PDB file of C-alpha atoms in Angstrom:
ATOM      1  CA  UNK T  10       1.221  30.835 -12.862  1.00 71.00           C
ATOM      2  CA  UNK T  11      -1.998  32.463 -13.938  1.00 80.00           C
ATOM      3  CA  UNK T  12      -5.282  31.611 -12.218  1.00 80.00           C
ATOM      4  CA  UNK T  13      -6.563  29.502 -15.100  1.00 82.00           C
ATOM      5  CA  UNK T  14      -3.261  27.574 -15.164  1.00 88.00           C
ATOM      6  CA  UNK T  15      -3.536  26.954 -11.426  1.00 89.00           C
ATOM      7  CA  UNK T  16      -7.095  25.716 -11.849  1.00 92.00           C
ATOM      8  CA  UNK T  17      -6.014  23.345 -14.637  1.00 93.00           C
ATOM      9  CA  UNK T  18      -3.104  22.180 -12.504  1.00 92.00           C
ATOM     10  CA  UNK T  19      -5.482  21.586  -9.594  1.00 93.00           C
ATOM     11  CA  UNK T  20      -7.838  19.601 -11.822  1.00 95.00           C
ATOM     12  CA  UNK T  21      -4.918  17.437 -12.977  1.00 94.00           C
ATOM     13  CA  UNK T  22      -3.844  16.838  -9.377  1.00 94.00           C
ATOM     14  CA  UNK T  23      -7.391  15.856  -8.450  1.00 95.00           C
ATOM     15  CA  UNK T  24      -7.424  13.355 -11.330  1.00 95.00           C
ATOM     16  CA  UNK T  25      -4.104  11.976 -10.123  1.00 95.00           C
ATOM     17  CA  UNK T  26      -5.524  11.779  -6.597  1.00 95.00           C
ATOM     18  CA  UNK T  27      -8.543   9.883  -7.879  1.00 96.00           C
ATOM     19  CA  UNK T  28      -6.257   7.473  -9.737  1.00 95.00           C
ATOM     20  CA  UNK T  29      -4.105   7.043  -6.616  1.00 96.00           C
ATOM     21  CA  UNK T  30      -7.214   6.197  -4.586  1.00 96.00           C
ATOM     22  CA  UNK T  31      -8.193   3.522  -7.109  1.00 96.00           C
ATOM     23  CA  UNK T  32      -4.651   2.172  -7.127  1.00 96.00           C
ATOM     24  CA  UNK T  33      -4.594   2.122  -3.332  1.00 96.00           C
ATOM     25  CA  UNK T  34      -7.771   0.058  -3.294  1.00 97.00           C
ATOM     26  CA  UNK T  35      -6.282  -2.462  -5.744  1.00 97.00           C
ATOM     27  CA  UNK T  36      -3.071  -2.658  -3.763  1.00 97.00           C
ATOM     28  CA  UNK T  37      -4.950  -3.006  -0.487  1.00 97.00           C
ATOM     29  CA  UNK T  38      -6.883  -5.956  -1.887  1.00 98.00           C
ATOM     30  CA  UNK T  39      -3.648  -7.486  -3.216  1.00 97.00           C
ATOM     31  CA  UNK T  40      -2.077  -7.044   0.226  1.00 98.00           C
ATOM     32  CA  UNK T  41      -5.015  -8.729   1.937  1.00 98.00           C
ATOM     33  CA  UNK T  42      -4.876 -11.632  -0.529  1.00 98.00           C
ATOM     34  CA  UNK T  43      -1.121 -12.045  -0.074  1.00 98.00           C
ATOM     35  CA  UNK T  44      -1.486 -11.895   3.721  1.00 98.00           C
ATOM     36  CA  UNK T  45      -4.250 -14.505   3.664  1.00 98.00           C
ATOM     37  CA  UNK T  46      -2.249 -16.891   1.451  1.00 98.00           C
ATOM     38  CA  UNK T  47       0.891 -16.493   3.563  1.00 97.00           C
ATOM     39  CA  UNK T  48      -0.920 -17.138   6.839  1.00 97.00           C
ATOM     40  CA  UNK T  49      -2.835 -20.087   5.411  1.00 97.00           C
ATOM     41  CA  UNK T  50       0.311 -21.836   4.169  1.00 96.00           C
ATOM     42  CA  UNK T  51       2.212 -21.014   7.346  1.00 96.00           C
ATOM     43  CA  UNK T  52      -0.600 -22.500   9.443  1.00 96.00           C
ATOM     44  CA  UNK T  53      -0.511 -25.689   7.329  1.00 96.00           C
ATOM     45  CA  UNK T  54       3.247 -25.935   7.807  1.00 96.00           C
ATOM     46  CA  UNK T  55       2.958 -25.407  11.560  1.00 95.00           C
ATOM     47  CA  UNK T  56       0.183 -28.005  11.884  1.00 96.00           C
ATOM     48  CA  UNK T  57       2.217 -30.523   9.896  1.00 95.00           C
ATOM     49  CA  UNK T  58       5.320 -29.817  11.988  1.00 95.00           C
ATOM     50  CA  UNK T  59       3.318 -30.288  15.206  1.00 95.00           C
ATOM     51  CA  UNK T  60       2.021 -33.642  13.958  1.00 95.00           C
ATOM     52  CA  UNK T  61       5.611 -34.646  13.158  1.00 95.00           C
ATOM     53  CA  UNK T  62       6.583 -33.724  16.750  1.00 95.00           C
ATOM     54  CA  UNK T  63       9.012 -30.968  15.728  1.00 92.00           C
ATOM     55  CA  UNK T  64      10.108 -28.918  18.732  1.00 94.00           C
ATOM     56  CA  UNK T  65       7.726 -25.981  19.154  1.00 92.00           C
ATOM     57  CA  UNK T  66      10.628 -23.571  19.591  1.00 92.00           C
ATOM     58  CA  UNK T  67      11.965 -24.480  16.137  1.00 93.00           C
ATOM     59  CA  UNK T  68       8.729 -24.383  14.152  1.00 94.00           C
ATOM     60  CA  UNK T  69       8.660 -20.606  13.647  1.00 91.00           C
ATOM     61  CA  UNK T  70      12.212 -20.503  12.302  1.00 92.00           C
ATOM     62  CA  UNK T  71      11.643 -23.547  10.119  1.00 94.00           C
ATOM     63  CA  UNK T  72       8.498 -21.980   8.708  1.00 93.00           C
ATOM     64  CA  UNK T  73      10.364 -18.776   7.851  1.00 91.00           C
ATOM     65  CA  UNK T  74      13.049 -20.785   6.061  1.00 93.00           C
ATOM     66  CA  UNK T  75      10.680 -23.022   4.107  1.00 95.00           C
ATOM     67  CA  UNK T  76      10.978 -22.019   0.416  1.00 96.00           C
ATOM     68  CA  UNK T  77       7.246 -21.788  -0.327  1.00 96.00           C
ATOM     69  CA  UNK T  78       6.412 -19.889   2.857  1.00 96.00           C
ATOM     70  CA  UNK T  79       9.421 -17.629   2.402  1.00 96.00           C
ATOM     71  CA  UNK T  80       8.238 -16.777  -1.125  1.00 97.00           C
ATOM     72  CA  UNK T  81       4.716 -16.043   0.132  1.00 97.00           C
ATOM     73  CA  UNK T  82       6.124 -13.855   2.887  1.00 97.00           C
ATOM     74  CA  UNK T  83       8.191 -11.976   0.313  1.00 97.00           C
ATOM     75  CA  UNK T  84       5.113 -11.437  -1.872  1.00 97.00           C
ATOM     76  CA  UNK T  85       3.205 -10.185   1.170  1.00 97.00           C
ATOM     77  CA  UNK T  86       5.997  -7.778   2.087  1.00 98.00           C
ATOM     78  CA  UNK T  87       6.185  -6.447  -1.480  1.00 98.00           C
ATOM     79  CA  UNK T  88       2.402  -5.970  -1.513  1.00 98.00           C
ATOM     80  CA  UNK T  89       2.686  -4.095   1.790  1.00 98.00           C
ATOM     81  CA  UNK T  90       5.334  -1.736   0.408  1.00 98.00           C
ATOM     82  CA  UNK T  91       3.252  -1.076  -2.716  1.00 97.00           C
ATOM     83  CA  UNK T  92       0.208  -0.338  -0.564  1.00 97.00           C
ATOM     84  CA  UNK T  93       2.147   2.055   1.681  1.00 97.00           C
ATOM     85  CA  UNK T  94       3.537   3.718  -1.436  1.00 97.00           C
ATOM     86  CA  UNK T  95       0.011   4.279  -2.752  1.00 96.00           C
ATOM     87  CA  UNK T  96      -1.029   5.744   0.600  1.00 97.00           C
ATOM     88  CA  UNK T  97       1.890   8.164   0.527  1.00 97.00           C
ATOM     89  CA  UNK T  98       1.042   9.163  -3.052  1.00 95.00           C
ATOM     90  CA  UNK T  99      -2.469  10.017  -1.875  1.00 96.00           C
ATOM     91  CA  UNK T 100      -1.035  12.192   0.891  1.00 96.00           C
ATOM     92  CA  UNK T 101       1.275  13.971  -1.561  1.00 96.00           C
ATOM     93  CA  UNK T 102      -1.561  14.677  -4.014  1.00 95.00           C
ATOM     94  CA  UNK T 103      -3.793  15.956  -1.214  1.00 96.00           C
ATOM     95  CA  UNK T 104      -1.047  18.273  -0.011  1.00 96.00           C
ATOM     96  CA  UNK T 105      -0.396  19.545  -3.535  1.00 94.00           C
ATOM     97  CA  UNK T 106      -4.124  20.225  -3.972  1.00 94.00           C
ATOM     98  CA  UNK T 107      -4.258  22.172  -0.705  1.00 95.00           C
ATOM     99  CA  UNK T 108      -1.231  24.240  -1.697  1.00 94.00           C
ATOM    100  CA  UNK T 109      -2.691  25.095  -5.102  1.00 93.00           C
ATOM    101  CA  UNK T 110      -6.090  25.872  -3.565  1.00 93.00           C
ATOM    102  CA  UNK T 111      -4.382  28.265  -1.145  1.00 92.00           C
ATOM    103  CA  UNK T 112      -2.520  29.921  -4.017  1.00 90.00           C
ATOM    104  CA  UNK T 113      -5.764  30.329  -5.994  1.00 89.00           C
ATOM    105  CA  UNK T 114      -7.452  31.811  -2.933  1.00 90.00           C
ATOM    106  CA  UNK T 115      -4.613  34.316  -2.468  1.00 88.00           C
ATOM    107  CA  UNK T 116      -4.819  35.362  -6.105  1.00 85.00           C
ATOM    108  CA  UNK T 117      -8.584  35.861  -5.915  1.00 83.00           C
ATOM    109  CA  UNK T 118      -8.261  37.866  -2.704  1.00 84.00           C
ATOM    110  CA  UNK T 119      -5.596  40.091  -4.281  1.00 79.00           C
ATOM    111  CA  UNK T 120      -7.688  40.700  -7.412  1.00 66.00           C
TER     112      UNK T 120
END
């Protein structure tokens, strides 16, 4: 690649990095919201089970198997995977930028 092509490529990667940062923020907020909703509903279930004198050793398993709580847990886990994916995308874009910057530097030093 020519220097100007590398610079354009680097600019594109920086735009992608900026987009990935924005996406990571959105996904982080979605993860926090999903975590909050899951914990809130789980706490309600546990409190209700305690009032109903359900054995403490069973409450955790019953909560995990409850359809609504199970769905919220699934949504939380999906949000977590999407957030981690966005974080990894950021790392990939940063690495690509560093590699291109190093290539540009080598070309300028050789010129």
